[in-house]
CSV table of C-alpha atoms in Angstrom, one decimal:
chain,number,residue,atom,x,y,z
M,1322,SER,CA,-3.9,10.2,10.8
M,1323,GLN,CA,-6.9,9.9,8.5
M,1324,THR,CA,-10.4,10.1,9.7
M,1325,ILE,CA,-13.8,9.8,8.0
M,1326,HIS,CA,-16.9,11.4,9.1
M,1327,GLN,CA,-20.4,10.5,8.1
M,1328,TRP,CA,-23.7,11.9,9.1
M,1329,PRO,CA,-26.4,11.6,10.2
M,1330,ALA,CA,-26.1,8.3,12.1
M,1331,THR,CA,-29.7,7.5,11.8
M,1332,LEU,CA,-32.5,8.8,9.7
M,1333,VAL,CA,-36.2,8.1,9.3
M,1334,GLN,CA,-37.8,9.5,6.1
M,1335,PRO,CA,-41.2,9.1,4.5
M,1336,VAL,CA,-41.5,7.6,1.0
M,1337,GLY,CA,-41.1,10.3,-1.7
M,1338,SER,CA,-39.0,12.6,0.4
M,1339,PRO,CA,-35.5,13.7,-0.6
M,1340,LEU,CA,-32.2,12.4,0.9
M,1341,SER,CA,-28.8,13.9,1.5
M,1342,LEU,CA,-26.1,12.0,3.2
M,1343,GLU,CA,-22.7,13.6,3.6
M,1344,CYS,CA,-19.2,12.2,4.1
M,1345,THR,CA,-15.9,13.9,4.6
M,1346,VAL,CA,-12.4,12.6,5.0
M,1347,GLU,CA,-9.6,14.3,6.8
M,1348,GLY,CA,-5.9,13.7,6.8
M,1349,THR,CA,-5.4,12.6,3.2
M,1350,SER,CA,-5.6,14.1,-0.3
M,1351,ASN,CA,-7.3,12.9,-3.4
M,1352,PRO,CA,-8.7,9.8,-1.8
M,1353,ASN,CA,-10.9,7.3,-3.7
M,1354,LEU,CA,-14.3,7.6,-2.2
M,1355,TYR,CA,-17.2,5.1,-2.1
M,1356,TRP,CA,-20.8,4.7,-1.1
M,1357,TYR,CA,-22.0,1.3,-0.1
M,1358,ARG,CA,-25.4,0.0,1.1
M,1359,GLN,CA,-26.1,-3.0,3.3
M,1360,ALA,CA,-29.6,-4.2,3.5
M,1361,ALA,CA,-30.6,-6.1,6.6
M,1362,GLY,CA,-28.8,-9.4,6.8
M,1363,ARG,CA,-27.2,-8.9,3.4
M,1364,GLY,CA,-23.8,-8.2,2.1
M,1365,LEU,CA,-22.3,-4.8,1.0
M,1366,GLN,CA,-23.5,-3.4,-2.3
M,1367,LEU,CA,-21.3,-0.8,-4.0
M,1368,LEU,CA,-23.4,2.1,-5.1
M,1369,PHE,CA,-21.0,4.8,-6.3
M,1370,TYR,CA,-17.3,5.5,-6.3
M,1371,SER,CA,-15.2,8.5,-7.2
M,1372,VAL,CA,-11.5,8.8,-8.1
M,1373,GLY,CA,-11.6,12.6,-8.1
M,1374,ILE,CA,-13.6,15.8,-7.9
M,1375,GLY,CA,-16.6,15.6,-10.1
M,1376,GLN,CA,-15.8,12.1,-11.2
M,1377,ILE,CA,-18.6,9.7,-10.2
M,1378,SER,CA,-19.1,6.1,-11.3
M,1379,SER,CA,-22.4,4.4,-10.7
M,1380,GLU,CA,-22.5,0.7,-10.1
M,1381,VAL,CA,-26.2,0.1,-9.8
M,1382,PRO,CA,-28.9,2.0,-11.7
M,1383,GLN,CA,-31.4,3.4,-9.2
M,1384,ASN,CA,-33.0,6.6,-7.9
M,1385,LEU,CA,-29.8,7.6,-6.0
M,1386,SER,CA,-27.1,9.9,-7.1
M,1387,ALA,CA,-23.7,10.9,-5.8
M,1388,SER,CA,-21.6,14.0,-6.1
M,1389,ARG,CA,-18.1,15.0,-5.1
M,1390,PRO,CA,-18.0,18.8,-4.9
M,1391,GLN,CA,-14.7,18.9,-3.0
M,1392,ASP,CA,-11.7,16.6,-2.9
M,1393,ARG,CA,-12.6,15.1,0.5
M,1394,GLN,CA,-16.4,15.4,0.4
M,1395,PHE,CA,-18.8,12.8,-1.0
M,1396,ILE,CA,-22.6,13.2,-1.0
M,1397,LEU,CA,-25.3,10.7,-1.6
M,1398,SER,CA,-28.7,12.1,-2.7
M,1399,SER,CA,-32.1,11.1,-3.8
M,1400,LYS,CA,-35.0,13.3,-5.0
M,1401,LYS,CA,-37.6,10.8,-4.0
M,1402,LEU,CA,-37.0,7.9,-1.6
M,1403,LEU,CA,-38.5,4.5,-2.1
M,1404,LEU,CA,-39.2,1.9,0.6
M,1405,SER,CA,-36.5,-0.3,-0.9
M,1406,ASP,CA,-33.9,2.5,-0.2
M,1407,SER,CA,-34.0,1.5,3.5
M,1408,GLY,CA,-30.6,0.2,4.7
M,1409,PHE,CA,-27.3,0.9,6.2
M,1410,TYR,CA,-25.3,3.4,4.1
M,1411,LEU,CA,-21.6,3.4,4.4
M,1412,CYS,CA,-19.1,5.9,3.1
M,1413,ALA,CA,-15.5,4.6,2.7
M,1414,TRP,CA,-12.2,5.9,1.4
M,1415,ARG,CA,-8.9,4.4,0.4
M,1416,GLY,CA,-5.6,5.9,-0.7
M,1417,THR,CA,-4.6,6.2,-4.3
M,1418,GLY,CA,-1.1,4.8,-4.0
M,1419,SER,CA,-1.9,1.3,-4.7
M,1420,PRO,CA,-5.6,0.4,-5.3
M,1421,TYR,CA,-4.7,-3.2,-5.6
M,1422,ASN,CA,-3.3,-3.4,-2.1
M,1423,SER,CA,-5.1,-0.6,-0.2
M,1424,PRO,CA,-7.9,-1.6,2.1
M,1425,LEU,CA,-11.1,0.4,2.5
M,1426,HIS,CA,-11.8,2.5,5.6
M,1427,PHE,CA,-15.4,3.0,6.5
M,1428,GLY,CA,-17.3,5.7,8.2
M,1429,ASN,CA,-19.7,4.9,11.0
M,1430,GLY,CA,-22.6,4.6,8.7
M,1431,THR,CA,-26.1,6.0,8.4
M,1432,ARG,CA,-29.0,3.8,9.2
M,1433,LEU,CA,-31.9,4.9,6.9
M,1434,THR,CA,-35.5,3.8,7.4
M,1435,VAL,CA,-38.0,4.8,4.8
M,1436,THR,CA,-41.5,4.7,6.0
R,761,ARG,CA,-22.0,-17.9,-9.3
R,762,LYS,CA,-21.1,-15.2,-6.8
R,763,GLU,CA,-17.7,-13.6,-7.1
R,764,VAL,CA,-16.9,-14.0,-3.5
R,765,GLU,CA,-18.6,-16.7,-1.4
R,766,GLN,CA,-18.6,-17.4,2.3
R,767,ASP,CA,-20.3,-19.9,4.6
R,768,PRO,CA,-22.7,-17.7,6.5
R,769,GLY,CA,-22.4,-19.8,9.7
R,770,PRO,CA,-23.0,-19.3,12.5
R,771,PHE,CA,-19.9,-20.9,13.8
R,772,ASN,CA,-20.5,-21.5,17.5
R,773,VAL,CA,-17.1,-21.7,19.2
R,774,PRO,CA,-16.4,-22.3,22.9
R,775,GLU,CA,-14.2,-19.7,24.5
R,776,GLY,CA,-10.6,-20.6,24.1
R,777,ALA,CA,-11.2,-22.9,21.1
R,778,THR,CA,-9.9,-22.4,17.6
R,779,VAL,CA,-12.1,-21.7,14.6
R,780,ALA,CA,-11.3,-21.5,10.9
R,781,PHE,CA,-13.3,-20.7,7.9
R,782,ASN,CA,-12.8,-20.0,4.2
R,783,CYS,CA,-13.8,-17.7,1.5
R,784,THR,CA,-13.8,-18.6,-2.2
R,785,TYR,CA,-13.4,-16.2,-5.1
R,786,SER,CA,-14.1,-16.7,-8.7
R,787,ASN,CA,-11.6,-14.4,-10.4
R,788,SER,CA,-8.3,-16.2,-10.7
R,789,ALA,CA,-6.5,-13.0,-11.5
R,790,SER,CA,-7.5,-11.3,-8.3
R,791,GLN,CA,-4.6,-9.4,-6.7
R,792,SER,CA,-5.4,-8.5,-3.2
R,793,PHE,CA,-7.4,-9.8,-0.3
R,794,PHE,CA,-8.6,-8.6,3.0
R,795,TRP,CA,-10.5,-9.8,6.1
R,796,TYR,CA,-12.9,-7.3,7.8
R,797,ARG,CA,-14.8,-7.7,11.0
R,798,GLN,CA,-18.3,-6.3,11.4
R,799,ASP,CA,-20.1,-6.1,14.7
R,800,CYS,CA,-23.9,-6.0,14.8
R,801,ARG,CA,-25.2,-2.7,13.4
R,802,LYS,CA,-21.7,-1.3,13.0
R,803,GLU,CA,-19.4,-0.5,10.1
R,804,PRO,CA,-16.9,-3.1,8.9
R,805,LYS,CA,-13.4,-2.6,10.2
R,806,LEU,CA,-10.2,-4.0,8.7
R,807,LEU,CA,-8.9,-7.0,10.5
R,808,MET,CA,-6.0,-7.8,8.3
R,809,SER,CA,-4.7,-8.0,4.8
R,810,VAL,CA,-3.9,-11.4,3.3
R,811,TYR,CA,-0.5,-11.8,1.8
R,812,SER,CA,0.6,-14.5,-0.6
R,813,SER,CA,2.8,-16.2,1.9
R,814,GLY,CA,0.2,-16.1,4.7
R,815,ASN,CA,0.4,-13.8,7.7
R,816,GLU,CA,-0.4,-13.7,11.3
R,817,ASP,CA,-1.6,-11.0,13.6
R,818,GLY,CA,-1.7,-12.1,17.2
R,819,ARG,CA,-4.4,-14.8,17.4
R,820,PHE,CA,-5.4,-14.4,13.8
R,821,THR,CA,-3.9,-16.2,10.9
R,822,ALA,CA,-4.8,-15.6,7.3
R,823,GLN,CA,-3.8,-17.8,4.4
R,824,LEU,CA,-4.2,-17.5,0.6
R,825,ASN,CA,-4.5,-20.5,-1.7
R,826,ARG,CA,-4.3,-19.3,-5.3
R,827,ALA,CA,-4.5,-22.7,-6.8
R,828,SER,CA,-7.9,-23.4,-5.2
R,829,GLN,CA,-8.9,-19.8,-5.1
R,830,TYR,CA,-9.7,-19.3,-1.5
R,831,ILE,CA,-8.5,-17.4,1.5
R,832,SER,CA,-8.9,-18.6,5.1
R,833,LEU,CA,-9.0,-17.0,8.5
R,834,LEU,CA,-8.1,-18.9,11.7
R,835,ILE,CA,-8.8,-17.6,15.1
R,836,ARG,CA,-6.9,-19.2,18.0
R,837,ASP,CA,-7.8,-19.0,21.7
R,838,SER,CA,-11.2,-17.4,20.9
R,839,LYS,CA,-12.4,-14.6,23.1
R,840,LEU,CA,-16.0,-13.6,23.7
R,841,SER,CA,-15.1,-10.3,22.0
R,842,ASP,CA,-14.3,-12.2,18.8
R,843,SER,CA,-18.0,-12.7,18.2
R,844,ALA,CA,-18.8,-10.9,15.0
R,845,THR,CA,-19.3,-11.3,11.3
R,846,TYR,CA,-16.2,-11.7,9.3
R,847,LEU,CA,-16.2,-10.3,5.7
R,848,CYS,CA,-13.9,-11.5,3.0
R,849,VAL,CA,-12.9,-8.9,0.5
R,850,VAL,CA,-11.3,-9.4,-2.8
R,851,ASN,CA,-9.9,-6.8,-5.2
R,852,GLY,CA,-10.2,-7.2,-9.0
R,853,ALA,CA,-7.3,-8.1,-11.3
R,854,ARG,CA,-4.8,-5.5,-12.3
R,855,GLY,CA,-5.7,-3.9,-15.5
R,856,THR,CA,-9.4,-4.9,-15.7
R,857,THR,CA,-12.0,-2.3,-16.1
R,858,ASP,CA,-13.6,-2.9,-12.8
R,859,SER,CA,-10.5,-3.3,-10.7
R,860,TRP,CA,-9.9,0.4,-10.1
R,861,GLY,CA,-12.1,1.4,-7.2
R,862,LYS,CA,-14.0,-1.8,-6.8
R,863,LEU,CA,-13.7,-4.4,-4.1
R,864,GLN,CA,-15.9,-7.5,-4.0
R,865,PHE,CA,-17.4,-8.3,-0.6
R,866,GLY,CA,-18.5,-11.7,0.6
R,867,ALA,CA,-21.8,-11.7,2.6
R,868,GLY,CA,-19.9,-12.7,5.8
R,869,THR,CA,-19.4,-15.5,8.2
R,870,GLN,CA,-20.9,-15.2,11.6
R,871,VAL,CA,-18.8,-16.3,14.5
R,872,VAL,CA,-20.4,-16.7,18.0
R,873,VAL,CA,-18.0,-17.4,20.9
R,874,THR,CA,-19.7,-18.9,23.9
R,875,PRO,CA,-18.6,-18.9,27.5
């Protein structure tokens, strides 16, 4: 069965510091991968998605970036965090067989607080 | 207008009662629909997909009304453990530029089941 791992679970970082969140998927090949953010009391906002190694699509212009160095690895980064970057970051995957009927599967999330 | 809209609630439901709520979507060409459940400070988890003819999974029934562009979720015999936020998710239309890799999330409907 497929599993998705995301770490760390919680993170407290000062403004201006760098960020690196990592996500890996097991049990599937060539998944579509996603990074979402959920601000407190808000809905999910799609940040990046990837349909293959090195292929990244950005949905929202901001100081975050994403990379996919391996098929099942997705990394979210920032060179300098802002206070507004605080939130709940979720990595997700879904299969490529039928994007129109495949649900997303989420990792456990990283709760980021920028101080 | 938001692409996916939900009544935020909360819906306060006595244990054992039935609760139902809707989600409206703006893109008439949307192809697939899902309900997710999100517990406080946790990741969303797939509850069920929504099929054109409607479908049932135990105490949960999902319906799709394409003419009026909404989906619904009905929970029968509510349990205390059903307390959560229910997210409506809609996929884009086949062939549109944003349909591949992008799902639209509602902000969620909070359900509180009371003893």
